[in-house]
């Protein structure tokens, strides 16, 4: 196979953006040979490419080797399972599913290792996140003690929430900021620090917008080594903040506004905090600053990597199997809020699905507005 023939399921904002990239030849050895969307007008972004009214018809068409799933989240597992069963390679948008049980069903359908199955966690291509991942996973600063992560620069307007009938409802989207904007941050969290063992969260539903799902989150995690993390997210604050602070035995990392500041302790801090009582010394530190304005290859790099994985066996930047962790974290934060108590991980997937179903049953139907979200809102999806 000299190139990969891909079909896109869901030609809304994200699907159409991917289509334009592929049609413009920005991804070597990747050809767009089919698209599908129940709304035929949406396929206009890929004029001349055969369009199908359903993903199932496109999967059966024989025109594609791979599918990129860019539909609303609830449709990711059923389309992904059908595509894997049809022997296709699959690239699924984030989140891989709305809830953990659905994500497990999707991952279980990936039985053939020759089929490439990846997730669109484009922020893993950002050089700043790669550097922080390298430093923490490589143990450059020793054991983690504390993480503080503020993610309040996901501001969204009322027009954004009105732009799709599925958005910001339990029945249509299955969550709010945790399921739509934060999958990137939650994926980076687990990629850099691993999964917590305990989660306590306080989600506020419709705090800033007329929506039924969460648009404001304050959460506490405990990692297996006892380190703690605070994770804050909102779509209702402008200007918002994107700030990650990591405190470790060997120093501190602060990443904010295109700058990573690393302060290294000359000696481990526990040598001082547990030293003889008469010592008032604290560790000497040295500072390094890394400029971090470059965003990396983002979606294009994930598409290129997916293509290379199929054609050359290149390792994936973001295997779909790793996408279950961000779903589990989001689910745990919602469950903790609903139950008003700390949740142990691994999460009981069936218990969560049951609780989510209750919210789906009470979900208020929205007028199915189908306008395109304003560009300034959508472009924020590419930010941190
Ligand atoms: N990676 C990123 O940076 C990023 C950014 C934005 C959105 N996304 C993800 O992309 C997905 C779509 O988001 P969006 O903003 O493009 O939504 P959107 O509402 O603009 O587009 C969704 C499209 O899917 C179509 N659709 C619905 N059901 C379908 C089905 N069964 N088969 C085929 N098409 C179907 C709809 O008609 C619509 O055109 C979401 O899961 C979202 O989380 C990812």
CSV table of C-alpha atoms and ligand atoms in Angstrom, one decimal:
chain,number,residue,atom,x,y,z
A,1,UNK,CA,0.0,0.0,0.0
A,2,UNK,CA,1.6,3.3,-1.1
A,3,UNK,CA,-0.9,5.5,0.6
A,4,UNK,CA,-3.8,5.2,3.0
A,5,UNK,CA,-7.4,5.9,1.8
A,6,UNK,CA,-9.3,7.5,4.7
A,7,UNK,CA,-13.0,8.3,5.2
A,8,UNK,CA,-14.2,10.8,7.7
A,9,UNK,CA,-17.4,10.1,9.8
A,10,UNK,CA,-18.8,13.5,11.0
A,11,UNK,CA,-18.2,16.5,8.8
A,12,UNK,CA,-18.9,19.2,11.4
A,13,UNK,CA,-16.3,21.6,12.6
A,14,UNK,CA,-13.5,19.1,13.4
A,15,UNK,CA,-14.3,16.7,10.6
A,16,UNK,CA,-14.3,19.5,8.0
A,17,UNK,CA,-11.1,20.8,9.3
A,18,UNK,CA,-9.4,17.4,9.0
A,19,UNK,CA,-10.9,17.0,5.5
A,20,UNK,CA,-9.5,20.4,4.4
A,21,UNK,CA,-6.0,19.4,5.7
A,22,UNK,CA,-6.0,16.1,3.9
A,23,UNK,CA,-7.5,17.6,0.6
A,24,UNK,CA,-4.8,20.3,0.7
A,25,UNK,CA,-2.2,17.5,0.7
A,26,UNK,CA,-0.8,18.5,4.1
A,27,UNK,CA,-0.5,14.9,5.2
A,28,UNK,CA,1.8,12.8,3.1
A,29,UNK,CA,0.5,9.5,1.8
A,30,UNK,CA,-3.0,10.1,3.1
A,31,UNK,CA,-6.0,10.4,0.7
A,32,UNK,CA,-9.6,11.5,1.5
A,33,UNK,CA,-11.7,9.0,-0.4
A,34,UNK,CA,-15.1,9.2,1.4
A,35,UNK,CA,-17.0,11.3,3.9
A,36,UNK,CA,-20.2,10.7,5.8
A,37,UNK,CA,-22.7,12.9,7.7
A,38,UNK,CA,-26.4,12.6,8.2
A,39,UNK,CA,-26.6,16.3,7.2
A,40,UNK,CA,-25.6,16.3,3.5
A,41,UNK,CA,-24.8,20.0,3.6
A,42,UNK,CA,-21.9,19.3,5.9
A,43,UNK,CA,-20.2,17.3,3.3
A,44,UNK,CA,-19.7,20.4,1.1
A,45,UNK,CA,-16.3,20.9,2.7
A,46,UNK,CA,-15.2,17.9,0.8
A,47,UNK,CA,-16.8,18.6,-2.6
A,48,UNK,CA,-16.0,15.9,-5.1
A,49,UNK,CA,-15.4,13.3,-2.5
A,50,UNK,CA,-18.0,10.5,-2.4
A,51,UNK,CA,-20.4,11.3,0.5
A,52,UNK,CA,-22.5,8.8,2.4
A,53,UNK,CA,-25.6,9.5,4.6
A,54,UNK,CA,-24.4,7.1,7.3
A,55,UNK,CA,-21.1,6.0,8.7
A,56,UNK,CA,-22.2,2.3,8.2
A,57,UNK,CA,-22.7,2.9,4.5
A,58,UNK,CA,-19.2,4.4,4.2
A,59,UNK,CA,-17.6,1.6,6.2
A,60,UNK,CA,-19.2,-1.0,3.8
A,61,UNK,CA,-18.3,1.0,0.6
A,62,UNK,CA,-14.9,-0.6,0.0
A,63,UNK,CA,-13.5,2.9,-0.7
A,64,UNK,CA,-11.5,3.3,2.6
A,65,UNK,CA,-8.7,1.6,4.5
A,66,UNK,CA,-9.2,3.8,7.6
A,67,UNK,CA,-11.8,5.9,9.2
A,68,UNK,CA,-11.5,9.1,11.3
A,69,UNK,CA,-14.4,9.5,13.7
A,70,UNK,CA,-15.3,13.1,14.3
A,71,UNK,CA,-19.0,12.7,15.3
A,72,UNK,CA,-20.5,13.8,18.6
A,73,UNK,CA,-18.9,11.6,21.4
A,74,UNK,CA,-21.7,9.1,22.0
A,75,UNK,CA,-21.3,7.9,18.4
A,76,UNK,CA,-17.5,7.2,18.8
A,77,UNK,CA,-17.9,3.6,20.2
A,78,UNK,CA,-20.5,2.3,17.9
A,79,UNK,CA,-18.8,3.6,14.7
A,80,UNK,CA,-15.4,2.5,16.1
A,81,UNK,CA,-16.6,-1.0,16.9
A,82,UNK,CA,-18.2,-1.4,13.4
A,83,UNK,CA,-15.0,-0.1,11.7
A,84,UNK,CA,-12.7,-2.4,13.7
A,85,UNK,CA,-15.0,-5.4,12.9
A,86,UNK,CA,-14.9,-4.3,9.2
A,87,UNK,CA,-11.0,-4.7,9.4
A,88,UNK,CA,-10.3,-0.9,9.1
A,89,UNK,CA,-7.7,1.2,10.8
A,90,UNK,CA,-9.3,3.7,13.2
A,91,UNK,CA,-8.5,7.2,14.4
A,92,UNK,CA,-11.0,8.4,16.9
A,93,UNK,CA,-11.5,12.0,18.1
A,94,UNK,CA,-11.3,12.7,21.8
A,95,UNK,CA,-12.9,11.6,24.0
A,96,UNK,CA,-12.9,8.0,22.9
A,97,UNK,CA,-16.2,7.6,24.6
A,98,UNK,CA,-18.5,9.4,27.0
A,99,UNK,CA,-18.2,6.8,29.8
A,100,UNK,CA,-15.7,4.1,30.8
A,101,UNK,CA,-18.0,1.0,30.1
A,102,UNK,CA,-18.5,2.2,26.5
A,103,UNK,CA,-14.8,2.9,26.1
A,104,UNK,CA,-14.0,-0.6,27.3
A,105,UNK,CA,-16.4,-2.1,24.7
A,106,UNK,CA,-14.7,0.0,22.0
A,107,UNK,CA,-11.2,-1.1,23.1
A,108,UNK,CA,-12.3,-4.8,23.3
A,109,UNK,CA,-13.3,-4.7,19.6
A,110,UNK,CA,-9.6,-4.1,18.7
A,111,UNK,CA,-8.5,-7.7,18.5
A,112,UNK,CA,-6.2,-7.5,15.5
A,113,UNK,CA,-2.8,-5.8,16.3
A,114,UNK,CA,-2.3,-5.3,12.5
A,115,UNK,CA,-5.1,-2.8,12.7
A,116,UNK,CA,-3.9,0.6,13.8
A,117,UNK,CA,-6.2,2.2,16.4
A,118,UNK,CA,-5.3,5.7,17.5
A,119,UNK,CA,-6.9,8.7,19.3
A,120,UNK,CA,-6.7,12.4,18.4
A,121,UNK,CA,-4.8,13.7,21.4
A,122,UNK,CA,-3.1,16.4,19.4
A,123,UNK,CA,-1.7,18.2,22.4
A,124,UNK,CA,0.8,15.4,22.9
A,125,UNK,CA,2.6,16.9,19.9
A,126,UNK,CA,3.2,20.2,21.7
A,127,UNK,CA,7.0,20.4,22.5
A,128,UNK,CA,6.3,21.9,25.9
A,129,UNK,CA,4.2,19.0,27.0
A,130,UNK,CA,6.7,16.6,25.5
A,131,UNK,CA,9.5,18.3,27.6
A,132,UNK,CA,7.5,18.1,30.8
A,133,UNK,CA,6.6,14.5,30.1
A,134,UNK,CA,10.3,13.7,29.5
A,135,UNK,CA,11.4,15.5,32.7
A,136,UNK,CA,8.7,13.9,35.0
A,137,UNK,CA,8.7,10.4,33.5
A,138,UNK,CA,12.5,10.4,33.4
A,139,UNK,CA,12.6,11.3,37.1
A,140,UNK,CA,14.7,14.5,36.5
A,141,UNK,CA,13.1,16.1,39.5
A,142,UNK,CA,12.6,13.0,41.6
A,143,UNK,CA,9.4,12.0,43.3
A,144,UNK,CA,6.3,14.2,42.7
A,145,UNK,CA,4.8,15.8,45.8
A,146,UNK,CA,2.2,18.2,44.5
A,147,UNK,CA,0.5,19.2,41.2
A,148,UNK,CA,-1.6,22.3,40.8
A,149,UNK,CA,-3.2,22.7,37.4
A,150,UNK,CA,-5.6,25.5,36.5
A,151,UNK,CA,-7.3,25.1,33.2
A,152,UNK,CA,-9.7,28.0,33.0
A,153,UNK,CA,-8.8,29.3,29.6
A,154,UNK,CA,-11.5,27.2,27.8
A,155,UNK,CA,-13.9,30.1,27.7
A,156,UNK,CA,-17.0,29.4,25.7
A,157,UNK,CA,-19.9,31.7,24.8
A,158,UNK,CA,-23.7,31.0,24.8
A,159,UNK,CA,-23.5,31.0,21.0
A,160,UNK,CA,-21.1,28.1,21.2
A,161,UNK,CA,-23.4,26.0,23.4
A,162,UNK,CA,-26.4,26.9,21.1
A,163,UNK,CA,-24.5,25.8,18.0
A,164,UNK,CA,-25.3,22.1,18.1
A,165,UNK,CA,-28.4,20.3,19.5
A,166,UNK,CA,-26.1,17.7,21.1
A,167,UNK,CA,-23.8,20.1,23.0
A,168,UNK,CA,-23.9,20.5,26.7
A,169,UNK,CA,-26.7,18.0,27.4
A,170,UNK,CA,-26.6,14.7,29.2
A,171,UNK,CA,-28.4,13.0,26.4
A,172,UNK,CA,-26.4,14.5,23.6
A,173,UNK,CA,-22.9,15.0,25.0
A,174,UNK,CA,-22.8,13.2,28.3
A,175,UNK,CA,-20.9,16.0,30.1
A,176,UNK,CA,-19.6,19.5,29.7
A,177,UNK,CA,-16.1,20.9,30.1
A,178,UNK,CA,-14.7,17.5,31.4
A,179,UNK,CA,-16.0,15.7,28.3
A,180,UNK,CA,-15.4,18.3,25.6
A,181,UNK,CA,-12.5,20.6,26.4
A,182,UNK,CA,-10.6,18.8,29.2
A,183,UNK,CA,-10.0,15.4,27.6
A,184,UNK,CA,-6.8,17.0,26.3
A,185,UNK,CA,-5.7,18.1,29.8
A,186,UNK,CA,-6.8,14.9,31.5
A,187,UNK,CA,-5.0,12.9,28.9
A,188,UNK,CA,-1.8,14.9,29.5
A,189,UNK,CA,-2.3,14.5,33.2
A,190,UNK,CA,-2.3,10.7,33.1
A,191,UNK,CA,0.4,10.7,30.4
A,192,UNK,CA,2.7,12.7,32.6
A,193,UNK,CA,1.8,11.7,36.2
A,194,UNK,CA,-0.1,8.4,35.8
A,195,UNK,CA,-3.6,7.7,37.2
A,196,UNK,CA,-4.6,8.9,40.7
A,197,UNK,CA,-6.0,6.4,43.2
A,198,UNK,CA,-8.5,8.7,44.8
A,199,UNK,CA,-10.7,11.5,43.3
A,200,UNK,CA,-12.8,14.1,45.1
A,201,UNK,CA,-14.5,16.7,42.9
A,202,UNK,CA,-16.9,19.6,43.1
A,203,UNK,CA,-18.5,20.2,39.7
A,204,UNK,CA,-21.0,23.0,39.2
A,205,UNK,CA,-23.6,22.5,36.6
A,206,UNK,CA,-24.7,25.5,34.5
A,207,UNK,CA,-22.8,27.9,36.7
A,208,UNK,CA,-21.9,30.3,34.0
A,209,UNK,CA,-24.1,29.2,31.1
A,210,UNK,CA,-27.7,28.1,30.6
A,211,UNK,CA,-26.7,24.4,30.3
A,212,UNK,CA,-27.4,21.3,32.3
A,213,UNK,CA,-23.8,19.9,32.4
A,214,UNK,CA,-20.7,21.1,34.3
A,215,UNK,CA,-19.0,24.3,33.3
A,216,UNK,CA,-16.9,24.7,36.4
A,217,UNK,CA,-14.8,22.0,38.2
A,218,UNK,CA,-12.5,22.0,41.2
A,219,UNK,CA,-11.0,18.5,41.9
A,220,UNK,CA,-8.5,16.9,44.3
A,221,UNK,CA,-6.6,13.8,43.3
A,222,UNK,CA,-4.3,11.5,45.3
A,223,UNK,CA,-1.6,9.7,43.3
A,224,UNK,CA,-0.4,6.2,44.4
A,225,UNK,CA,2.7,7.7,46.1
A,226,UNK,CA,0.6,10.0,48.2
A,227,UNK,CA,1.3,13.1,46.2
A,228,UNK,CA,-1.8,15.3,45.7
A,229,UNK,CA,-3.1,17.2,42.7
A,230,UNK,CA,-5.6,20.0,42.3
A,231,UNK,CA,-7.3,20.3,38.9
A,232,UNK,CA,-9.4,23.3,38.1
A,233,UNK,CA,-11.3,23.8,34.9
A,234,UNK,CA,-14.0,26.2,33.6
A,235,UNK,CA,-15.5,27.4,30.4
A,236,UNK,CA,-16.9,30.5,32.1
A,237,UNK,CA,-13.9,32.7,32.9
A,238,UNK,CA,-12.2,35.3,30.7
A,239,UNK,CA,-9.4,35.9,30.7
A,240,UNK,CA,-8.8,32.4,31.9
A,241,UNK,CA,-5.6,30.8,33.2
A,242,UNK,CA,-3.5,27.9,32.0
A,243,UNK,CA,-1.0,27.2,34.6
A,244,UNK,CA,0.7,23.9,35.7
A,245,UNK,CA,2.8,23.8,38.7
A,246,UNK,CA,4.7,20.6,39.8
A,247,UNK,CA,6.5,20.4,43.0
A,248,UNK,CA,8.9,17.4,43.4
A,249,UNK,CA,11.7,16.3,45.7
A,250,UNK,CA,14.3,17.9,43.4
A,251,UNK,CA,12.6,21.2,42.6
A,252,UNK,CA,9.6,22.8,40.9
A,253,UNK,CA,8.3,23.3,37.4
A,254,UNK,CA,5.9,26.1,36.4
A,255,UNK,CA,4.5,26.2,33.0
A,256,UNK,CA,2.5,29.2,32.1
A,257,UNK,CA,2.2,31.6,29.1
A,258,UNK,CA,4.6,30.0,26.7
A,259,UNK,CA,7.3,29.6,29.4
A,260,UNK,CA,8.5,26.7,31.4
A,261,UNK,CA,10.4,27.7,34.5
A,262,UNK,CA,12.4,24.9,36.2
A,263,UNK,CA,14.0,25.5,39.6
A,264,UNK,CA,16.2,22.7,40.7
A,265,UNK,CA,17.2,22.0,44.3
A,266,UNK,CA,20.9,21.4,44.9
A,267,UNK,CA,19.8,18.7,47.3
A,268,UNK,CA,16.5,16.8,47.8
A,269,UNK,CA,14.1,18.9,49.9
A,270,UNK,CA,13.4,16.0,52.3
A,271,UNK,CA,17.1,16.2,53.4
A,272,UNK,CA,16.1,19.6,54.8
A,273,UNK,CA,12.5,19.1,56.0
A,274,UNK,CA,13.6,16.0,57.9
A,275,UNK,CA,17.0,17.4,59.1
A,276,UNK,CA,18.0,18.0,62.7
A,277,UNK,CA,15.7,20.6,64.4
A,278,UNK,CA,18.4,23.2,64.9
A,279,UNK,CA,19.0,23.6,61.1
A,280,UNK,CA,17.1,26.5,59.4
A,281,UNK,CA,18.7,25.9,56.0
A,282,UNK,CA,16.6,25.3,52.8
A,283,UNK,CA,17.9,23.9,49.5
A,284,UNK,CA,19.8,26.2,47.2
A,285,UNK,CA,18.1,26.4,43.8
A,286,UNK,CA,19.2,27.1,40.2
A,287,UNK,CA,16.7,28.3,37.6
A,288,UNK,CA,16.3,27.4,33.9
A,289,UNK,CA,13.7,28.9,31.6
A,290,UNK,CA,12.6,27.2,28.4
A,291,UNK,CA,10.7,29.3,25.8
A,292,UNK,CA,7.6,27.3,24.9
A,293,UNK,CA,5.7,29.3,22.3
A,294,UNK,CA,5.9,26.6,19.6
A,295,UNK,CA,2.7,24.4,19.5
A,296,UNK,CA,4.1,21.6,17.4
A,297,UNK,CA,2.4,19.7,14.7
A,298,UNK,CA,-1.0,19.2,16.5
A,299,UNK,CA,-3.7,17.5,14.4
A,300,UNK,CA,-1.6,17.3,11.3
A,301,UNK,CA,1.1,15.4,13.2
A,302,UNK,CA,-1.4,12.9,14.7
A,303,UNK,CA,-2.7,12.3,11.1
A,304,UNK,CA,0.8,11.9,9.8
A,305,UNK,CA,1.8,9.6,12.6
A,306,UNK,CA,-1.4,7.5,12.1
A,307,UNK,CA,-0.5,7.2,8.4
A,308,UNK,CA,3.1,6.2,9.2
A,309,UNK,CA,1.9,3.6,11.8
A,310,UNK,CA,-0.2,1.9,9.0
A,311,UNK,CA,2.3,2.1,6.3
A,312,UNK,CA,5.6,1.8,8.2
A,313,UNK,CA,4.8,0.4,11.6
A,314,UNK,CA,5.8,3.7,13.3
A,315,UNK,CA,4.8,3.7,17.0
A,316,UNK,CA,1.7,5.7,17.7
A,317,UNK,CA,1.9,9.1,19.6
A,318,UNK,CA,-1.5,8.4,21.1
A,319,UNK,CA,-2.8,4.8,21.0
A,320,UNK,CA,-6.6,4.7,21.5
A,321,UNK,CA,-6.2,2.3,24.5
A,322,UNK,CA,-4.7,5.2,26.5
A,323,UNK,CA,-7.8,7.3,25.8
A,324,UNK,CA,-9.8,5.3,28.4
A,325,UNK,CA,-7.9,7.1,31.2
A,326,UNK,CA,-9.1,10.6,30.5
A,327,UNK,CA,-12.6,9.2,30.2
A,328,UNK,CA,-12.2,7.5,33.6
A,329,UNK,CA,-10.9,10.7,35.2
A,330,UNK,CA,-13.8,12.8,33.9
A,331,UNK,CA,-16.3,10.1,35.0
A,332,UNK,CA,-14.8,9.9,38.4
A,333,UNK,CA,-15.1,13.7,38.9
A,334,UNK,CA,-18.7,13.7,38.0
A,335,UNK,CA,-19.5,10.6,40.2
A,336,UNK,CA,-17.7,12.2,43.1
A,337,UNK,CA,-19.8,15.3,42.8
A,338,UNK,CA,-23.1,13.4,42.4
A,339,UNK,CA,-22.3,11.2,45.4
A,340,UNK,CA,-20.7,13.9,47.4
A,341,UNK,CA,-17.8,11.6,48.4
A,342,UNK,CA,-14.3,10.5,47.4
A,343,UNK,CA,-14.2,7.9,44.6
A,344,UNK,CA,-11.6,5.1,44.4
A,345,UNK,CA,-10.0,4.3,41.1
A,346,UNK,CA,-10.2,2.1,39.1
A,347,UNK,CA,-13.7,3.4,38.7
A,348,UNK,CA,-16.7,1.1,38.8
A,349,UNK,CA,-17.7,1.5,35.1
A,350,UNK,CA,-21.1,0.0,35.5
A,351,UNK,CA,-22.0,2.1,38.5
A,352,UNK,CA,-21.0,5.2,36.6
A,353,UNK,CA,-23.0,4.2,33.5
A,354,UNK,CA,-26.1,3.7,35.8
A,355,UNK,CA,-25.8,7.1,37.3
A,356,UNK,CA,-25.2,8.8,34.0
A,357,UNK,CA,-28.3,7.1,32.6
A,358,UNK,CA,-30.4,8.7,35.3
A,359,UNK,CA,-29.2,12.1,34.2
A,360,UNK,CA,-29.8,11.2,30.5
A,361,UNK,CA,-33.4,10.3,31.4
A,362,UNK,CA,-33.9,13.8,32.9
A,363,UNK,CA,-32.0,15.6,30.1
A,364,UNK,CA,-33.9,18.5,28.7
A,365,UNK,CA,-34.1,18.4,24.9
A,366,UNK,CA,-32.6,21.4,23.2
A,367,UNK,CA,-33.7,23.2,20.1
A,368,UNK,CA,-31.6,21.5,17.5
A,369,UNK,CA,-29.7,24.6,16.3
A,370,UNK,CA,-27.3,23.6,13.6
A,371,UNK,CA,-25.4,26.8,12.9
A,372,UNK,CA,-21.6,26.7,12.8
A,373,UNK,CA,-19.9,27.9,16.0
A,374,UNK,CA,-18.2,31.3,15.7
A,375,UNK,CA,-14.6,30.9,14.6
A,376,UNK,CA,-13.1,32.4,17.8
A,377,UNK,CA,-14.8,29.8,19.9
A,378,UNK,CA,-13.7,26.8,17.8
A,379,UNK,CA,-10.1,28.0,17.4
A,380,UNK,CA,-9.8,27.7,21.2
A,381,UNK,CA,-10.1,23.9,20.8
A,382,UNK,CA,-6.6,24.0,19.5
A,383,UNK,CA,-5.3,25.9,22.6
A,384,UNK,CA,-4.1,24.4,25.8
B,1,LIG,N1,-9.0,17.2,18.8
B,1,LIG,C1,-9.6,18.4,18.9
B,1,LIG,O1,-8.9,19.4,19.1
B,1,LIG,C2,-11.1,18.6,18.8
B,1,LIG,C3,-11.6,19.8,18.6
B,1,LIG,C4,-13.0,19.9,18.4
B,1,LIG,C5,-13.8,18.8,18.5
B,1,LIG,N2,-13.2,17.6,18.7
B,1,LIG,C6,-14.1,16.4,18.8
B,1,LIG,O2,-14.7,16.2,17.5
B,1,LIG,C7,-16.0,15.6,17.7
B,1,LIG,C8,-17.0,16.5,16.9
B,1,LIG,O3,-17.0,17.8,17.4
B,1,LIG,P1,-17.4,19.0,16.4
B,1,LIG,O4,-17.1,20.2,17.2
B,1,LIG,O5,-16.9,18.8,15.1
B,1,LIG,O6,-19.0,18.8,16.4
B,1,LIG,P2,-20.0,19.3,15.3
B,1,LIG,O7,-21.4,19.3,15.9
B,1,LIG,O8,-19.5,20.5,14.6
B,1,LIG,O9,-19.9,18.1,14.2
B,1,LIG,C9,-20.4,16.8,14.4
B,1,LIG,C10,-20.9,16.3,13.0
B,1,LIG,O10,-21.2,14.9,13.1
B,1,LIG,C11,-22.3,14.6,12.4
B,1,LIG,N3,-22.9,13.4,12.9
B,1,LIG,C12,-23.7,13.1,13.9
B,1,LIG,N4,-23.9,11.8,14.0
B,1,LIG,C13,-23.2,11.2,13.0
B,1,LIG,C14,-23.1,9.8,12.6
B,1,LIG,N5,-23.6,8.8,13.3
B,1,LIG,N6,-22.3,9.6,11.6
B,1,LIG,C15,-21.7,10.6,10.9
B,1,LIG,N7,-21.8,11.9,11.2
B,1,LIG,C16,-22.6,12.2,12.3
B,1,LIG,C17,-23.2,15.8,12.6
B,1,LIG,O11,-24.2,16.0,11.6
B,1,LIG,C18,-22.2,17.0,12.5
B,1,LIG,O12,-22.0,17.4,11.2
B,1,LIG,C19,-16.3,15.6,19.2
B,1,LIG,O13,-16.1,14.4,19.7
B,1,LIG,C20,-15.3,16.6,19.7
B,1,LIG,O14,-14.9,16.3,21.1
B,1,LIG,C21,-11.9,17.5,18.8
